[in-house]
PDB file of C-alpha atoms in Angstrom:
ATOM      1  CA  UNK A  22      -5.777   1.992   0.882  1.00  0.00           C
ATOM      2  CA  UNK A  23      -5.937  -0.948  -1.452  1.00  0.00           C
ATOM      3  CA  UNK A  24      -9.733  -1.000  -1.618  1.00  0.00           C
ATOM      4  CA  UNK A  25      -9.786   2.662  -2.688  1.00  0.00           C
ATOM      5  CA  UNK A  26      -7.376   1.838  -5.502  1.00  0.00           C
ATOM      6  CA  UNK A  27      -9.742  -0.971  -6.509  1.00  0.00           C
ATOM      7  CA  UNK A  28     -12.649   1.482  -6.711  1.00  0.00           C
ATOM      8  CA  UNK A  29     -10.617   3.803  -8.928  1.00  0.00           C
ATOM      9  CA  UNK A  30      -9.722   0.975 -11.312  1.00  0.00           C
ATOM     10  CA  UNK A  31     -13.148  -0.702 -11.235  1.00  0.00           C
ATOM     11  CA  UNK A  32     -14.653  -0.919 -14.739  1.00  0.00           C
ATOM     12  CA  UNK A  33     -18.128   0.172 -13.602  1.00  0.00           C
ATOM     13  CA  UNK A  34     -16.826   3.192 -11.670  1.00  0.00           C
ATOM     14  CA  UNK A  35     -14.714   4.274 -14.631  1.00  0.00           C
ATOM     15  CA  UNK A  36     -17.636   3.870 -17.038  1.00  0.00           C
ATOM     16  CA  UNK A  37     -19.926   5.975 -14.806  1.00  0.00           C
ATOM     17  CA  UNK A  38     -17.284   8.699 -14.476  1.00  0.00           C
ATOM     18  CA  UNK A  39     -16.792   8.687 -18.265  1.00  0.00           C
ATOM     19  CA  UNK A  40     -20.561   8.945 -18.889  1.00  0.00           C
ATOM     20  CA  UNK A  41     -20.777  11.927 -16.562  1.00  0.00           C
ATOM     21  CA  UNK A  42     -17.792  13.525 -18.297  1.00  0.00           C
ATOM     22  CA  UNK A  43     -19.424  13.147 -21.690  1.00  0.00           C
ATOM     23  CA  UNK A  44     -22.701  14.625 -20.460  1.00  0.00           C
ATOM     24  CA  UNK A  45     -20.944  17.530 -18.714  1.00  0.00           C
ATOM     25  CA  UNK A  46     -18.510  18.288 -21.538  1.00  0.00           C
ATOM     26  CA  UNK A  47     -20.052  21.727 -22.194  1.00  0.00           C
ATOM     27  CA  UNK A  48     -21.239  22.418 -18.644  1.00  0.00           C
ATOM     28  CA  UNK A  49     -20.156  25.844 -17.336  1.00  0.00           C
ATOM     29  CA  UNK A  50     -21.123  25.120 -13.736  1.00  0.00           C
ATOM     30  CA  UNK A  51     -19.432  22.865 -11.179  1.00  0.00           C
ATOM     31  CA  UNK A  52     -18.624  19.450 -12.536  1.00  0.00           C
ATOM     32  CA  UNK A  53     -18.851  15.972 -11.099  1.00  0.00           C
ATOM     33  CA  UNK A  54     -15.481  14.543 -11.989  1.00  0.00           C
ATOM     34  CA  UNK A  55     -12.610  12.894 -10.169  1.00  0.00           C
ATOM     35  CA  UNK A  56     -11.342  16.286  -8.979  1.00  0.00           C
ATOM     36  CA  UNK A  57     -14.682  16.905  -7.272  1.00  0.00           C
ATOM     37  CA  UNK A  58     -14.710  13.415  -5.758  1.00  0.00           C
ATOM     38  CA  UNK A  59     -11.195  13.876  -4.362  1.00  0.00           C
ATOM     39  CA  UNK A  60     -11.973  17.387  -3.071  1.00  0.00           C
ATOM     40  CA  UNK A  61     -14.918  15.943  -1.157  1.00  0.00           C
ATOM     41  CA  UNK A  62     -12.782  13.090   0.198  1.00  0.00           C
ATOM     42  CA  UNK A  63      -9.978  15.382   1.347  1.00  0.00           C
ATOM     43  CA  UNK A  64     -12.290  17.948   2.936  1.00  0.00           C
ATOM     44  CA  UNK A  65     -14.209  15.225   4.758  1.00  0.00           C
ATOM     45  CA  UNK A  66     -10.999  13.609   5.979  1.00  0.00           C
ATOM     46  CA  UNK A  67      -9.603  16.947   7.194  1.00  0.00           C
ATOM     47  CA  UNK A  68     -12.793  17.592   9.166  1.00  0.00           C
ATOM     48  CA  UNK A  69     -12.651  14.061  10.571  1.00  0.00           C
ATOM     49  CA  UNK A  70      -9.094  14.663  11.802  1.00  0.00           C
ATOM     50  CA  UNK A  71      -9.780  18.165  13.146  1.00  0.00           C
ATOM     51  CA  UNK A  72     -12.850  17.035  15.076  1.00  0.00           C
ATOM     52  CA  UNK A  73     -11.475  13.644  16.172  1.00  0.00           C
ATOM     53  CA  UNK A  74     -14.504  11.805  14.808  1.00  0.00           C
ATOM     54  CA  UNK A  75     -12.423   8.667  14.149  1.00  0.00           C
ATOM     55  CA  UNK A  76     -14.224   7.674  10.960  1.00  0.00           C
ATOM     56  CA  UNK A  77     -12.189   5.372   8.767  1.00  0.00           C
ATOM     57  CA  UNK A  78     -10.236   7.177   6.056  1.00  0.00           C
ATOM     58  CA  UNK A  79     -11.064   4.336   3.693  1.00  0.00           C
ATOM     59  CA  UNK A  80     -14.812   4.702   4.294  1.00  0.00           C
ATOM     60  CA  UNK A  81     -14.569   8.471   3.766  1.00  0.00           C
ATOM     61  CA  UNK A  82     -12.736   8.076   0.464  1.00  0.00           C
ATOM     62  CA  UNK A  83     -15.054   5.297  -0.719  1.00  0.00           C
ATOM     63  CA  UNK A  84     -18.172   7.393  -0.013  1.00  0.00           C
ATOM     64  CA  UNK A  85     -16.642  10.466  -1.656  1.00  0.00           C
ATOM     65  CA  UNK A  86     -15.552   8.587  -4.782  1.00  0.00           C
ATOM     66  CA  UNK A  87     -19.022   7.100  -5.184  1.00  0.00           C
ATOM     67  CA  UNK A  88     -21.373   9.863  -3.978  1.00  0.00           C
ATOM     68  CA  UNK A  89     -22.094  11.341  -7.442  1.00  0.00           C
ATOM     69  CA  UNK A  90     -21.562   8.360  -9.774  1.00  0.00           C
ATOM     70  CA  UNK A  91     -25.287   8.258 -10.551  1.00  0.00           C
ATOM     71  CA  UNK A  92     -25.291  11.819 -11.856  1.00  0.00           C
ATOM     72  CA  UNK A  93     -25.726  10.598 -15.429  1.00  0.00           C
ATOM     73  CA  UNK A  94     -29.040   8.982 -14.399  1.00  0.00           C
ATOM     74  CA  UNK A  95     -30.225  12.393 -13.251  1.00  0.00           C
ATOM     75  CA  UNK A  96     -29.404  13.840 -16.666  1.00  0.00           C
ATOM     76  CA  UNK A  97     -30.806  10.980 -18.743  1.00  0.00           C
ATOM     77  CA  UNK A  98     -33.556   9.433 -16.633  1.00  0.00           C
ATOM     78  CA  UNK A  99     -34.553  12.221 -14.214  1.00  0.00           C
ATOM     79  CA  UNK A 100     -33.580  10.043 -11.223  1.00  0.00           C
ATOM     80  CA  UNK A 101     -32.105  12.065  -8.334  1.00  0.00           C
ATOM     81  CA  UNK A 102     -28.367  11.419  -8.384  1.00  0.00           C
ATOM     82  CA  UNK A 103     -28.140  10.646  -4.666  1.00  0.00           C
ATOM     83  CA  UNK A 104     -30.595   7.766  -5.111  1.00  0.00           C
ATOM     84  CA  UNK A 105     -28.988   6.579  -8.357  1.00  0.00           C
ATOM     85  CA  UNK A 106     -25.492   6.739  -6.849  1.00  0.00           C
ATOM     86  CA  UNK A 107     -26.594   4.721  -3.815  1.00  0.00           C
ATOM     87  CA  UNK A 108     -28.048   2.062  -6.140  1.00  0.00           C
ATOM     88  CA  UNK A 109     -24.887   1.859  -8.262  1.00  0.00           C
ATOM     89  CA  UNK A 110     -22.397   1.815  -5.370  1.00  0.00           C
ATOM     90  CA  UNK A 111     -23.282  -1.583  -3.905  1.00  0.00           C
ATOM     91  CA  UNK A 112     -21.791  -3.789  -6.607  1.00  0.00           C
ATOM     92  CA  UNK A 113     -18.590  -1.750  -6.713  1.00  0.00           C
ATOM     93  CA  UNK A 114     -18.179  -1.830  -2.927  1.00  0.00           C
ATOM     94  CA  UNK A 115     -18.768  -5.581  -2.806  1.00  0.00           C
ATOM     95  CA  UNK A 116     -16.289  -6.204  -5.646  1.00  0.00           C
ATOM     96  CA  UNK A 117     -13.693  -4.069  -3.858  1.00  0.00           C
ATOM     97  CA  UNK A 118     -13.855  -6.009  -0.583  1.00  0.00           C
ATOM     98  CA  UNK A 119     -16.069  -3.900   1.666  1.00  0.00           C
ATOM     99  CA  UNK A 120     -18.091  -5.988   4.114  1.00  0.00           C
ATOM    100  CA  UNK A 121     -21.865  -5.698   4.471  1.00  0.00           C
ATOM    101  CA  UNK A 122     -21.736  -3.266   7.408  1.00  0.00           C
ATOM    102  CA  UNK A 123     -19.265  -1.004   5.586  1.00  0.00           C
ATOM    103  CA  UNK A 124     -21.340  -1.159   2.403  1.00  0.00           C
ATOM    104  CA  UNK A 125     -24.475  -0.168   4.311  1.00  0.00           C
ATOM    105  CA  UNK A 126     -22.737   2.773   6.009  1.00  0.00           C
ATOM    106  CA  UNK A 127     -21.252   4.064   2.752  1.00  0.00           C
ATOM    107  CA  UNK A 128     -24.488   3.620   0.796  1.00  0.00           C
ATOM    108  CA  UNK A 129     -26.458   5.420   3.524  1.00  0.00           C
ATOM    109  CA  UNK A 130     -23.990   8.327   3.409  1.00  0.00           C
ATOM    110  CA  UNK A 131     -24.323   8.521  -0.376  1.00  0.00           C
ATOM    111  CA  UNK A 132     -28.129   8.389  -0.218  1.00  0.00           C
ATOM    112  CA  UNK A 133     -28.215  11.166   2.401  1.00  0.00           C
ATOM    113  CA  UNK A 134     -25.566  13.521   1.004  1.00  0.00           C
ATOM    114  CA  UNK A 135     -28.239  15.971  -0.205  1.00  0.00           C
ATOM    115  CA  UNK A 136     -30.608  15.774   2.777  1.00  0.00           C
ATOM    116  CA  UNK A 137     -30.452  19.001   4.820  1.00  0.00           C
ATOM    117  CA  UNK A 138     -30.898  17.206   8.164  1.00  0.00           C
ATOM    118  CA  UNK A 139     -27.664  15.334   7.494  1.00  0.00           C
ATOM    119  CA  UNK A 140     -25.618  18.542   7.827  1.00  0.00           C
ATOM    120  CA  UNK A 141     -25.621  18.451  11.646  1.00  0.00           C
ATOM    121  CA  UNK A 142     -24.628  14.806  12.005  1.00  0.00           C
ATOM    122  CA  UNK A 143     -21.211  13.642  13.215  1.00  0.00           C
ATOM    123  CA  UNK A 144     -21.096  10.485  11.134  1.00  0.00           C
ATOM    124  CA  UNK A 145     -19.924   9.551   7.633  1.00  0.00           C
ATOM    125  CA  UNK A 146     -23.076  10.968   6.040  1.00  0.00           C
ATOM    126  CA  UNK A 147     -22.589  14.312   7.796  1.00  0.00           C
ATOM    127  CA  UNK A 148     -18.960  14.503   6.706  1.00  0.00           C
ATOM    128  CA  UNK A 149     -19.829  13.810   3.065  1.00  0.00           C
ATOM    129  CA  UNK A 150     -22.724  16.291   3.129  1.00  0.00           C
ATOM    130  CA  UNK A 151     -20.573  19.140   4.486  1.00  0.00           C
ATOM    131  CA  UNK A 152     -17.533  18.353   2.332  1.00  0.00           C
ATOM    132  CA  UNK A 153     -19.688  18.202  -0.796  1.00  0.00           C
ATOM    133  CA  UNK A 154     -21.062  21.679  -0.091  1.00  0.00           C
ATOM    134  CA  UNK A 155     -17.657  23.129   0.875  1.00  0.00           C
ATOM    135  CA  UNK A 156     -15.978  21.700  -2.216  1.00  0.00           C
ATOM    136  CA  UNK A 157     -17.573  24.241  -4.537  1.00  0.00           C
ATOM    137  CA  UNK A 158     -15.336  27.301  -5.151  1.00  0.00           C
ATOM    138  CA  UNK A 159     -18.178  29.743  -5.964  1.00  0.00           C
ATOM    139  CA  UNK A 160     -15.987  32.711  -4.979  1.00  0.00           C
ATOM    140  CA  UNK A 161     -13.741  32.005  -7.970  1.00  0.00           C
ATOM    141  CA  UNK A 162     -16.299  30.636 -10.432  1.00  0.00           C
ATOM    142  CA  UNK A 163     -16.739  32.413 -13.766  1.00  0.00           C
ATOM    143  CA  UNK A 164     -20.351  31.157 -13.948  1.00  0.00           C
ATOM    144  CA  UNK A 165     -21.304  32.180 -10.385  1.00  0.00           C
ATOM    145  CA  UNK A 166     -23.717  34.907 -11.513  1.00  0.00           C
ATOM    146  CA  UNK A 167     -25.564  32.414 -13.745  1.00  0.00           C
ATOM    147  CA  UNK A 168     -25.717  29.645 -11.139  1.00  0.00           C
ATOM    148  CA  UNK A 169     -29.130  28.789  -9.736  1.00  0.00           C
ATOM    149  CA  UNK A 170     -27.799  28.042  -6.238  1.00  0.00           C
ATOM    150  CA  UNK A 171     -29.144  30.578  -3.776  1.00  0.00           C
ATOM    151  CA  UNK A 172     -26.641  33.109  -2.466  1.00  0.00           C
ATOM    152  CA  UNK A 173     -27.047  31.473   0.951  1.00  0.00           C
ATOM    153  CA  UNK A 174     -25.715  28.165  -0.409  1.00  0.00           C
ATOM    154  CA  UNK A 175     -22.846  29.586  -2.447  1.00  0.00           C
ATOM    155  CA  UNK A 176     -19.320  29.564  -1.055  1.00  0.00           C
ATOM    156  CA  UNK A 177     -18.538  33.240  -1.553  1.00  0.00           C
ATOM    157  CA  UNK A 178     -15.928  33.345   1.221  1.00  0.00           C
ATOM    158  CA  UNK A 179     -13.122  30.990   2.037  1.00  0.00           C
ATOM    159  CA  UNK A 180     -14.437  28.720   4.768  1.00  0.00           C
ATOM    160  CA  UNK A 181     -11.293  27.754   6.653  1.00  0.00           C
TER     161      UNK A 181
END
């Protein structure tokens, strides 16, 4: 997955991840770091395999690695991170060799990863939405009681 390696070494991607890390340094709740990105990628890919959806592994990993890169804009500029991430992803995807159709699919998945209607879909956006929600280990979180997620959204059981 050469293009995925290019994303991970891309100067813009690394700078966005570093900005988020600086802003979340003292955060007690779930973070938006490379561990989260990879958890989302792996969970989405597992679901893809289990359900035989036949979505490209490379597209899944690209969307997962980029879905929260705009988080720092949410902190600093009050721009929803799904919208900011979709805006920032295009240049990285182009630089890393994704064609226009692939870019559009990945950017759409990023832009829709927080939209409730996306949950039921069997496409890249649906995979990223579900994996993003499943990636949060609320059951084991020391800050769970302080978290503002509703108890209906929290992962308080292992969802296997």
